[in-house]
Amino acid sequence: GAGVGGVGEAASGTLGEFAPEGRVDAGSASGLVSVTGDSSNALLAAARELVAADTNAIFGGAGNKLLQLAHGRADVALMHFGTSLWDTCAPEAVLAARGGRVTDLFGAPLVHDADSPAGLINRLGVLATAPAVAHMHDELCARMRADARLLALLEDMGSATEGPAGAQAVDVSRCLSGAPLSRAWIEEAMCPPAAGEAEPAHRLASYSAPEADAVRGLMSEACRLELEWAVNPDAKPGAASVPPPPASAFYKRIAMSELEHARLKARTAPLKLARDTRSYAVEATFLGSAACEALVNAGVPVARAYAVDLRPCAADPLESRFGLLLEEFRREDGWSQHWLCNAAQARAALAGLAKLHAFFWEGSKFWAEAEGGGEGAAACEELTAAVWPSGAYWQPSMQPAEQLTELVAKHWPEHARNFAEAFAQSPMLEGVDVGTLGARLQAVAPQVGAESHPFGSTGKGAPGMKTLIHGDPKAANIFLRETATGEVQVGLIDLQWCGFGLAATDVAHHIVAGTATDCLSVDGSTESALLDHYHAELMAALVSLGGFSPERAAKLLPRDVLEEQYENAVLDMARVVFAYQWARVKASPATLAKNAPSMGRNSYNKSVEHACWLVGTTDRVLKRREARGAGQAA
């Protein structure tokens, strides 16, 4: 038989062989069978209608229904809105062990949290699928999220008279305890009372989380919240003249134990899971810091945090949870993301990064204010404690040590075989020694890693060149908009990997991972033009934002040093791509084509042309480095 047991906070269980049993309806072997109770509840009837089973059978008891699925006698189970967590917890474990799935009607896990606002009642119902049809679970939940009758269960969503319009990302727009976000929490974060006032000027009348704007990633989930504000009748006279808060916000939710990829990492790469967990704490802390506020006030747009809910668990990173309610770069205000940045967009992005780098450059006005103590010193200390000592997720200290010693050379022959036809046909690879590339890159990987990340565990420092870097400036993490004067503004998001480093690592990351083909060339000339542009923007920003004199700025990062650091960073990125990113998916033209629609993927993971450019550029930069070494030896 099957059994599940728990003692204290630790749980264990055994799963024996299930004796085969016949279907609930012997005539339904090829049709979908659902089991429900005998409730006449209209919402439960609506859920049954959406499942559209060929057979609906009546079974009493939550555990009994789930066991019908575990035994294969039925395919789908629906439960009314009054079951308790103690009714479902043990049979859920049995069904999950068999390969089935259990969630609320909208696809959210049943969260066993004593502090949940929903208490111990499964008030959003229960939907379960048997192992044989578990692949249908997400589709069934999507039907529920699009049904106006069931969305009426969500008291805080929609208007005062009707539920939200259209499908809703109810499984994402939840607090960390599992309940749907409350209007009160959003209102408190975005519209607190003014100083000396007891009531806010506005109340949040309703909100919605459109399914079309939801993102369900491997390591996080997010959705757009559309907000409807109303003047607070209890506020002081004149509240109507106060502008309402923004009409939308961005909600990012990370519950590691609910993410399949995080659970996989817990088993196969626990150190990476611990690293990823810390990255969300870094992002949340930075976005709520005085340093971030100062950066935005200086004219560098960053999506700041209205509220953060941090629940890290160092003892078991899989139990870590993070919730961030963020400012949104609204499309209604002209902001947009791009699949990859064309030349004009890349120039704008690099100018935005130059401002970030200049503002936090070692010795800038920001750091100088710390010498006077007070708020300036506190802001500097807060920033230093918040971000990574060495930024960028691809640095050696955040990757397996074997990448520096063997993994590039080990995996390169497979890449060469998988891309053989594409490499042979690419004009980007004329004259490239593809066969030796892996071994040549492996030989310089330790030195390149140390030079690209001088403030990491393998680095030796870089006096006068330390700044705060974004750490992951791919195209998806940069918003752009054009003003009436033709200026292109840049907004930065997703700062999980921000920390101290060399500005050139951000520049290389953006060019390598986030730019379109009009930014790339066989001989490096177009990339060199982008470096010229970045350098000019940095020199200007070091004066205007950093407080340096033009003469001092010119000495902080000479143009030739920028190019050398950029080339090192390109090689260091290639190390991670060849040793890890391509290796883990057995990359080929077919896998890149499958990734092509993705907004968030890096260029070399979704475009064969970009993959060929990276290989060709790696060879070209290696040859330059090898030539310099030969010259020095002579």
XYZ file of C-alpha atoms in Angstrom:
634
model
C 0.000 0.000 0.000
C 0.935 3.661 0.210
C 1.795 5.593 3.302
C 2.978 9.044 4.240
C 4.191 10.000 7.685
C 5.570 13.058 9.394
C 7.257 13.784 12.709
C 7.818 17.381 13.757
C 9.196 19.385 10.831
C 10.754 16.423 9.037
C 8.667 14.192 6.817
C 9.249 10.776 5.353
C 7.157 8.272 3.517
C 7.056 5.013 1.662
C 5.224 4.198 -1.500
C 4.426 0.586 -2.195
C 3.006 -0.988 -5.320
C -0.564 -0.027 -6.112
C -2.718 -2.970 -6.989
C -4.280 -2.366 -10.400
C -7.950 -1.505 -10.209
C -10.638 -1.013 -12.804
C -11.843 2.355 -14.015
C -14.711 4.095 -12.263
C -16.702 3.693 -15.457
C -15.756 0.519 -17.284
C -16.952 2.050 -20.517
C -14.729 5.127 -20.236
C -11.306 3.589 -20.736
C -10.534 6.023 -23.536
C -12.379 9.043 -22.130
C -11.616 11.534 -19.376
C -13.106 10.588 -16.003
C -13.568 13.162 -13.252
C -14.616 12.601 -9.662
C -16.342 15.232 -7.531
C -18.613 15.408 -4.529
C -22.365 15.748 -4.558
C -22.294 19.494 -3.860
C -24.698 21.616 -5.887
C -22.404 24.653 -5.629
C -22.659 26.677 -8.842
C -18.927 27.424 -8.948
C -18.055 23.753 -8.602
C -20.481 23.038 -11.433
C -18.680 25.672 -13.518
C -15.353 23.988 -12.817
C -16.791 20.622 -13.873
C -18.006 22.206 -17.076
C -14.528 23.560 -17.835
C -12.887 20.170 -17.247
C -15.316 18.743 -19.817
C -14.846 15.135 -18.740
C -16.578 12.317 -20.570
C -17.697 10.863 -17.236
C -18.390 12.600 -13.917
C -18.570 10.298 -10.909
C -19.554 11.154 -7.337
C -17.144 10.209 -4.556
C -17.171 11.392 -0.969
C -14.084 12.452 0.974
C -11.061 14.417 -0.216
C -8.670 11.543 0.370
C -10.954 9.098 -1.407
C -11.101 11.295 -4.507
C -7.328 11.656 -4.691
C -6.813 7.934 -4.212
C -9.049 7.228 -7.204
C -6.502 9.184 -9.240
C -3.507 7.495 -7.635
C -5.015 4.089 -8.472
C -5.760 5.155 -12.045
C -9.506 4.699 -11.644
C -10.150 8.342 -12.587
C -8.255 11.211 -14.207
C -9.359 14.480 -12.611
C -10.658 15.328 -9.148
C -12.501 18.518 -8.198
C -13.258 19.484 -4.626
C -15.573 22.056 -3.156
C -14.430 25.235 -1.439
C -14.690 24.023 2.133
C -12.067 21.304 2.367
C -9.222 21.848 4.811
C -5.511 21.399 4.386
C -5.612 18.431 6.740
C -8.078 16.770 4.365
C -5.739 17.044 1.396
C -2.173 16.995 2.749
C -1.562 13.233 3.083
C -3.404 12.071 -0.064
C -1.727 14.909 -1.979
C 1.662 13.455 -1.034
C 0.592 9.991 -2.188
C -0.694 11.285 -5.526
C 2.396 13.446 -6.060
C 4.615 10.433 -5.406
C 2.726 8.594 -8.146
C 3.354 11.485 -10.561
C 0.045 13.314 -10.244
C -0.536 16.980 -9.433
C -2.638 18.877 -6.896
C -3.261 22.651 -6.852
C -6.080 25.072 -6.251
C -8.384 25.641 -9.209
C -6.137 28.374 -10.582
C -2.895 26.391 -10.519
C -1.339 27.602 -7.269
C 0.097 25.010 -4.859
C -1.761 24.257 -1.664
C 0.504 26.072 0.800
C 0.742 24.635 4.285
C 1.521 27.866 6.113
C 0.067 28.638 9.522
C 0.272 32.366 8.740
C -1.633 32.162 5.461
C -4.398 34.786 5.273
C -6.653 32.028 3.943
C -6.178 29.998 7.098
C -6.475 26.240 6.793
C -9.326 26.213 4.288
C -8.808 25.497 0.590
C -11.122 28.362 -0.260
C -10.052 28.473 -3.905
C -10.998 24.842 -4.375
C -8.809 21.893 -5.310
C -7.965 20.474 -8.722
C -6.014 17.230 -9.025
C -4.874 15.219 -12.028
C -3.774 11.598 -12.256
C -0.268 10.685 -13.449
C -1.518 9.765 -16.916
C -3.059 13.204 -17.493
C -0.803 15.412 -15.331
C 0.407 17.035 -18.551
C -3.110 18.496 -18.901
C -3.052 20.157 -15.485
C -1.736 23.545 -16.582
C -4.243 23.758 -19.415
C -7.148 22.956 -17.077
C -5.965 25.655 -14.659
C -5.653 28.144 -17.519
C -9.314 27.509 -18.351
C -10.230 28.245 -14.733
C -8.197 31.477 -14.724
C -10.085 32.673 -17.785
C -13.588 31.963 -16.461
C -15.458 34.985 -15.077
C -17.631 32.810 -12.833
C -14.661 31.340 -10.980
C -12.761 34.627 -10.867
C -15.588 35.903 -8.662
C -13.876 33.930 -5.891
C -11.156 36.576 -5.840
C -12.632 39.191 -3.555
C -9.865 41.774 -3.944
C -9.668 41.620 -7.729
C -11.966 43.237 -10.254
C -14.207 46.238 -9.726
C -16.678 46.788 -6.947
C -19.493 45.339 -9.064
C -17.876 42.604 -11.138
C -14.831 40.394 -11.328
C -11.710 41.164 -13.348
C -11.999 41.215 -17.116
C -10.147 38.534 -19.050
C -7.909 35.711 -17.921
C -5.979 36.399 -14.713
C -2.577 35.181 -13.496
C -4.041 34.201 -10.145
C -1.376 31.570 -9.571
C 1.303 34.299 -9.688
C -0.404 37.256 -7.985
C -0.152 35.673 -4.543
C 1.575 36.619 -1.326
C 4.356 34.374 -0.069
C 1.906 32.561 2.196
C -0.081 31.483 -0.838
C -3.175 33.693 -0.682
C -4.106 36.145 -3.459
C -2.518 39.567 -2.976
C -4.684 41.824 -0.871
C -5.649 45.332 -1.891
C -4.627 46.510 1.571
C -1.021 45.348 1.087
C -0.685 46.983 -2.333
C -2.316 50.177 -1.081
C -0.077 50.425 1.969
C 3.012 49.975 -0.213
C 2.081 52.410 -2.976
C -0.116 55.003 -1.258
C 0.798 55.452 2.399
C -0.657 58.429 4.294
C 1.268 61.666 3.905
C 3.327 62.836 6.851
C 1.034 63.851 9.683
C -2.054 62.357 8.022
C -4.063 59.414 9.307
C -5.561 58.429 5.959
C -4.083 58.083 2.467
C -5.408 60.352 -0.260
C -6.481 57.365 -2.364
C -7.760 53.856 -1.876
C -7.128 50.918 -4.169
C -10.588 50.140 -5.501
C -9.509 47.039 -7.426
C -6.655 45.380 -9.226
C -6.179 42.771 -11.911
C -3.287 40.590 -13.072
C -3.748 40.017 -16.817
C -2.659 36.579 -17.947
C -1.199 38.064 -21.125
C 1.471 39.899 -19.116
C 2.428 37.027 -16.810
C 5.878 35.448 -16.872
C 6.480 31.973 -15.472
C 10.232 31.453 -15.595
C 12.456 28.651 -14.413
C 13.504 30.480 -11.246
C 10.848 33.155 -10.740
C 7.328 34.196 -11.662
C 6.015 37.681 -12.310
C 2.948 39.552 -13.445
C 1.733 43.035 -14.168
C -0.808 44.461 -11.752
C -3.297 46.895 -13.241
C -4.560 49.181 -10.484
C -7.735 51.226 -10.159
C -7.480 54.023 -7.587
C -10.296 56.062 -6.057
C -10.237 59.168 -3.885
C -10.425 58.188 -0.221
C -13.647 59.648 1.231
C -12.091 59.536 4.704
C -9.071 61.622 3.725
C -8.740 65.310 4.540
C -10.389 67.816 2.185
C -8.307 68.383 -0.900
C -7.426 64.726 -1.433
C -9.041 64.874 -4.857
C -6.316 67.275 -5.996
C -3.555 64.819 -5.063
C -2.402 62.776 -8.092
C -3.170 59.066 -7.695
C -0.381 56.486 -7.584
C 0.674 54.789 -10.832
C -1.977 52.761 -12.622
C 0.177 49.646 -12.697
C 3.009 47.885 -10.904
C 5.151 44.813 -11.466
C 5.030 41.925 -9.009
C 7.866 39.404 -8.863
C 7.421 36.254 -6.795
C 10.018 33.629 -5.992
C 8.980 30.591 -3.936
C 11.820 28.154 -4.458
C 10.010 25.035 -3.269
C 7.219 25.649 -5.802
C 9.583 25.881 -8.797
C 10.461 22.620 -10.515
C 13.829 23.932 -11.719
C 14.728 25.053 -8.196
C 13.844 21.615 -6.848
C 16.084 20.089 -9.513
C 18.935 22.396 -8.504
C 18.445 21.412 -4.867
C 19.211 17.826 -5.878
C 21.857 18.354 -8.531
C 23.485 21.740 -7.852
C 22.756 22.882 -4.282
C 25.515 25.496 -4.320
C 23.937 27.150 -7.366
C 20.569 27.168 -5.633
C 22.129 28.909 -2.623
C 23.724 31.423 -5.019
C 20.431 32.065 -6.797
C 18.623 32.477 -3.491
C 21.066 35.128 -2.394
C 20.697 36.924 -5.730
C 17.047 37.726 -5.038
C 17.951 39.144 -1.640
C 20.610 41.285 -3.351
C 18.101 42.632 -5.857
C 15.418 43.371 -3.280
C 17.809 45.061 -0.876
C 19.443 47.206 -3.557
C 16.125 48.343 -5.051
C 14.976 49.514 -1.651
C 18.259 51.218 -0.742
C 19.136 54.881 -0.384
C 21.829 54.349 -3.029
C 19.223 53.262 -5.576
C 17.080 56.263 -4.664
C 20.067 58.563 -5.202
C 20.809 56.935 -8.559
C 17.243 57.462 -9.774
C 17.238 61.051 -8.525
C 20.407 61.601 -10.551
C 18.499 60.688 -13.711
C 19.249 56.970 -14.104
C 15.866 55.171 -14.183
C 15.731 51.941 -12.180
C 12.569 50.026 -11.280
C 12.526 50.737 -7.543
C 10.715 48.635 -4.976
C 7.465 49.776 -3.380
C 7.609 46.823 -1.000
C 9.715 43.721 -0.465
C 8.960 40.572 1.496
C 12.187 38.679 2.153
C 12.098 35.223 3.693
C 15.522 33.693 3.071
C 16.350 30.340 4.624
C 20.084 29.755 4.790
C 19.661 26.308 6.334
C 17.502 25.140 3.422
C 17.554 27.503 0.408
C 14.667 25.574 -1.138
C 12.421 27.024 1.576
C 13.414 30.603 0.697
C 10.711 32.958 -0.575
C 10.851 36.508 -1.928
C 8.170 38.924 -3.071
C 8.879 42.275 -4.750
C 6.328 44.916 -5.688
C 8.175 47.098 -8.179
C 7.763 50.223 -10.217
C 6.917 49.421 -13.807
C 8.298 50.877 -16.980
C 4.810 51.217 -18.440
C 4.178 50.648 -22.115
C 1.508 53.344 -21.814
C 4.367 55.740 -21.066
C 6.305 54.646 -24.132
C 8.641 52.080 -22.555
C 9.415 48.862 -24.426
C 11.673 45.820 -24.331
C 13.333 44.356 -27.402
C 14.268 40.867 -28.558
C 17.762 42.217 -29.165
C 19.000 45.809 -29.337
C 19.758 47.306 -32.736
C 22.643 49.742 -33.139
C 20.721 52.817 -31.969
C 19.225 50.953 -29.034
C 22.586 49.468 -28.072
C 24.146 52.931 -28.054
C 21.374 54.110 -25.738
C 21.778 51.075 -23.476
C 25.524 51.597 -23.235
C 24.970 55.265 -22.404
C 22.642 54.203 -19.592
C 25.202 51.747 -18.269
C 27.868 54.463 -18.459
C 25.769 56.645 -16.146
C 25.338 53.782 -13.671
C 29.070 53.105 -13.700
C 30.037 56.769 -13.379
C 27.673 57.417 -10.477
C 29.204 54.630 -8.385
C 32.798 54.869 -9.649
C 35.418 54.584 -6.964
C 36.061 58.116 -5.628
C 32.861 59.614 -7.104
C 30.625 62.137 -5.344
C 28.510 59.284 -3.996
C 31.441 57.759 -2.125
C 32.939 61.121 -1.173
C 29.802 61.942 0.799
C 30.593 59.028 3.112
C 33.598 60.903 4.441
C 31.310 63.437 6.074
C 29.397 60.771 7.986
C 25.632 60.988 8.433
C 23.232 59.884 5.705
C 25.945 59.704 3.046
C 28.031 57.293 5.069
C 24.974 55.213 5.901
C 24.016 54.964 2.217
C 27.507 53.787 1.279
C 27.564 51.198 4.039
C 24.082 50.001 3.097
C 25.081 49.591 -0.554
C 28.281 47.733 0.246
C 26.392 45.307 2.468
C 23.538 44.848 -0.027
C 25.251 43.907 -3.300
C 27.681 41.209 -4.376
C 31.327 41.891 -3.458
C 32.002 40.932 -7.072
C 29.113 41.275 -9.506
C 28.012 39.223 -12.565
C 26.734 35.674 -12.273
C 29.250 34.304 -14.801
C 32.336 35.157 -12.754
C 34.509 32.216 -11.627
C 33.478 32.387 -7.974
C 29.849 31.733 -8.959
C 30.612 28.848 -11.325
C 32.161 25.392 -10.861
C 35.944 25.543 -10.545
C 36.233 22.946 -13.322
C 35.197 25.581 -15.857
C 38.659 27.086 -15.449
C 40.504 23.800 -15.813
C 38.670 21.308 -18.021
C 35.010 21.862 -18.942
C 35.569 24.152 -21.937
C 37.949 21.702 -23.587
C 35.775 18.748 -22.581
C 32.554 20.050 -24.143
C 33.953 21.899 -27.156
C 34.219 18.852 -29.480
C 30.506 18.168 -28.973
C 29.646 21.786 -29.825
C 31.833 21.603 -32.924
C 29.983 18.473 -34.061
C 26.509 19.827 -33.279
C 27.153 23.087 -35.141
C 29.422 21.631 -37.834
C 27.202 22.525 -40.790
C 26.355 25.992 -39.453
C 30.000 26.726 -38.673
C 31.074 25.579 -42.130
C 28.565 27.856 -43.860
C 29.022 30.966 -41.707
C 30.987 33.897 -43.178
C 31.720 34.841 -39.562
C 34.017 31.815 -39.275
C 36.246 32.098 -42.337
C 39.789 31.347 -41.260
C 38.741 30.272 -37.759
C 40.493 27.230 -36.321
C 37.353 25.675 -34.872
C 39.031 22.426 -33.879
C 41.526 23.987 -31.455
C 39.283 26.720 -30.075
C 38.196 24.869 -26.942
C 41.709 23.966 -25.856
C 43.026 27.458 -26.584
C 40.263 29.112 -24.573
C 40.724 26.646 -21.738
C 44.407 27.518 -21.529
C 43.717 31.186 -20.789
C 40.494 30.740 -18.787
C 42.037 31.097 -15.291
C 43.924 34.281 -16.142
C 41.036 35.799 -18.089
C 38.633 35.062 -15.235
C 40.906 36.741 -12.708
C 41.456 39.778 -14.941
C 37.762 40.204 -15.760
C 36.640 39.943 -12.139
C 39.439 41.479 -10.066
C 37.278 41.818 -6.955
C 36.235 38.157 -6.907
C 37.875 35.213 -5.201
C 40.392 34.700 -8.019
C 41.091 38.382 -8.751
C 43.889 40.650 -7.591
C 42.063 43.970 -7.516
C 42.083 46.927 -9.896
C 42.849 50.188 -8.055
C 40.885 53.171 -9.306
C 38.608 51.135 -11.604
C 36.097 49.689 -9.170
C 32.454 50.530 -9.771
C 28.990 49.068 -9.389
C 27.971 46.955 -12.371
C 24.537 45.735 -13.412
C 25.776 42.170 -13.741
C 23.272 40.932 -16.343
C 22.568 43.709 -18.893
C 21.018 41.510 -21.578
C 18.377 43.021 -23.850
C 15.451 41.781 -21.755
C 16.738 43.672 -18.709
C 16.793 47.033 -20.470
C 13.735 49.147 -21.252
C 13.897 51.916 -23.825
C 11.724 54.843 -24.827
C 12.109 57.778 -27.156
C 11.260 61.260 -25.914
C 9.657 64.050 -27.913
C 13.124 65.476 -28.562
C 14.382 62.196 -30.018
C 16.436 61.208 -26.979
C 16.331 57.487 -26.138
C 15.951 56.903 -22.407
C 17.059 53.714 -20.676
C 15.422 51.930 -17.738
C 17.203 49.132 -15.875
C 15.563 46.075 -14.308
C 16.573 42.718 -12.806
C 19.598 43.623 -10.710
C 20.032 40.223 -9.038
C 23.696 40.119 -9.973
C 24.674 43.731 -9.351
C 27.880 44.174 -7.432
C 31.348 45.607 -7.718
C 33.388 45.034 -10.839
C 34.878 46.494 -13.995
C 32.637 48.564 -16.234
C 33.941 46.671 -19.262
C 32.320 43.441 -18.049
C 28.882 45.054 -18.351
C 29.778 46.450 -21.767
C 30.927 43.046 -23.005
C 27.884 41.324 -21.560
C 25.509 43.674 -23.347
C 27.274 43.478 -26.702
C 27.760 39.701 -26.591
C 24.345 38.745 -25.194
C 21.988 41.573 -26.088
C 22.707 43.167 -29.462
C 21.336 42.547 -32.951
C 23.454 41.649 -35.950
C 23.862 45.270 -37.094
C 26.068 45.731 -34.012
C 28.373 42.829 -34.881
C 31.111 42.291 -37.438
C 33.730 39.792 -38.522
C 36.650 42.144 -37.894
C 35.317 43.806 -34.732
C 34.932 47.247 -36.302
C 31.280 47.795 -35.363
C 31.925 46.600 -31.830
C 34.872 49.000 -31.641
C 32.552 51.841 -32.630
C 30.239 50.883 -29.763
C 33.221 50.953 -27.403
C 34.072 54.444 -28.679
C 30.518 55.535 -27.933
C 30.479 53.986 -24.468
C 33.835 55.542 -23.601
C 32.687 59.012 -24.644
C 29.479 58.640 -22.623
C 31.432 57.396 -19.606
C 33.857 60.326 -19.738
C 30.937 62.778 -19.787
C 29.094 60.981 -16.984
C 32.186 60.774 -14.785
C 32.217 64.567 -14.871
C 28.478 65.253 -14.573
C 27.500 62.435 -12.191
C 30.787 61.352 -10.666
C 32.116 64.806 -9.875
C 35.521 64.207 -11.485
C 37.365 66.779 -13.555
C 37.672 66.004 -17.282
C 41.402 65.449 -16.849
C 40.880 63.043 -13.972
C 38.099 61.201 -15.808
C 40.347 60.584 -18.812
C 42.886 58.852 -16.573
C 40.364 56.612 -14.793
C 39.736 54.388 -17.817
C 41.812 55.097 -20.943
C 40.256 53.913 -24.197
C 42.924 51.259 -24.831
C 42.461 49.826 -21.332
C 38.706 49.641 -21.908
C 39.283 47.600 -25.068
C 41.677 45.225 -23.333
C 39.224 44.687 -20.469
C 36.378 44.238 -22.958
C 38.273 41.524 -24.829
C 39.066 39.716 -21.587
C 35.397 39.817 -20.649
C 34.354 38.438 -24.052
C 36.647 35.451 -23.543
C 35.359 34.994 -20.014
C 31.764 34.961 -21.246
C 32.694 32.420 -23.917
C 34.085 30.229 -21.144
C 30.673 30.104 -19.441
C 28.767 29.639 -22.703
C 30.878 26.746 -23.960
C 31.456 25.046 -20.597
C 27.962 25.423 -19.161
C 25.174 27.124 -21.094
C 25.592 25.154 -24.308
C 26.752 22.000 -22.553
C 23.720 21.636 -20.287
C 21.255 21.666 -23.217
C 23.482 20.002 -25.835
C 23.137 23.148 -27.913
C 22.609 22.856 -31.643
C 20.931 24.893 -34.377
C 17.713 23.059 -33.480
C 17.803 24.051 -29.801
C 18.587 27.654 -30.718
C 15.698 27.714 -33.180
C 13.398 26.442 -30.443
C 14.554 29.298 -28.200
C 14.199 31.921 -30.924
C 10.834 33.350 -29.758
C 12.162 33.996 -26.252
C 12.567 37.586 -25.109
C 14.726 36.650 -22.141
C 17.296 34.365 -23.748
C 20.756 35.633 -24.591
C 21.532 36.097 -28.284
C 23.885 33.115 -28.640
C 21.225 30.846 -27.117
C 18.515 31.769 -29.633
C 20.284 32.691 -32.870
C 22.731 30.593 -34.888
C 24.154 33.734 -36.479
C 24.988 35.120 -33.034
C 26.435 31.784 -31.959
C 28.744 31.836 -34.978
C 29.710 35.438 -34.242
C 30.667 34.494 -30.672
C 32.836 31.627 -31.888
C 34.503 33.813 -34.511
C 35.056 36.679 -32.082
C 36.485 34.319 -29.465
C 38.988 33.057 -32.043
C 39.892 36.593 -33.165
C 40.417 37.837 -29.599
C 42.414 34.739 -28.691
C 44.705 35.307 -31.679
C 45.278 38.919 -30.618
C 46.072 37.756 -27.106
C 48.344 34.990 -28.385
C 50.167 37.453 -30.638
C 50.784 39.817 -27.726
C 52.104 36.922 -25.679
C 54.428 35.844 -28.469
C 55.699 39.396 -28.855
C 56.420 39.706 -25.158
C 58.212 36.356 -25.165
C 60.415 37.505 -28.038
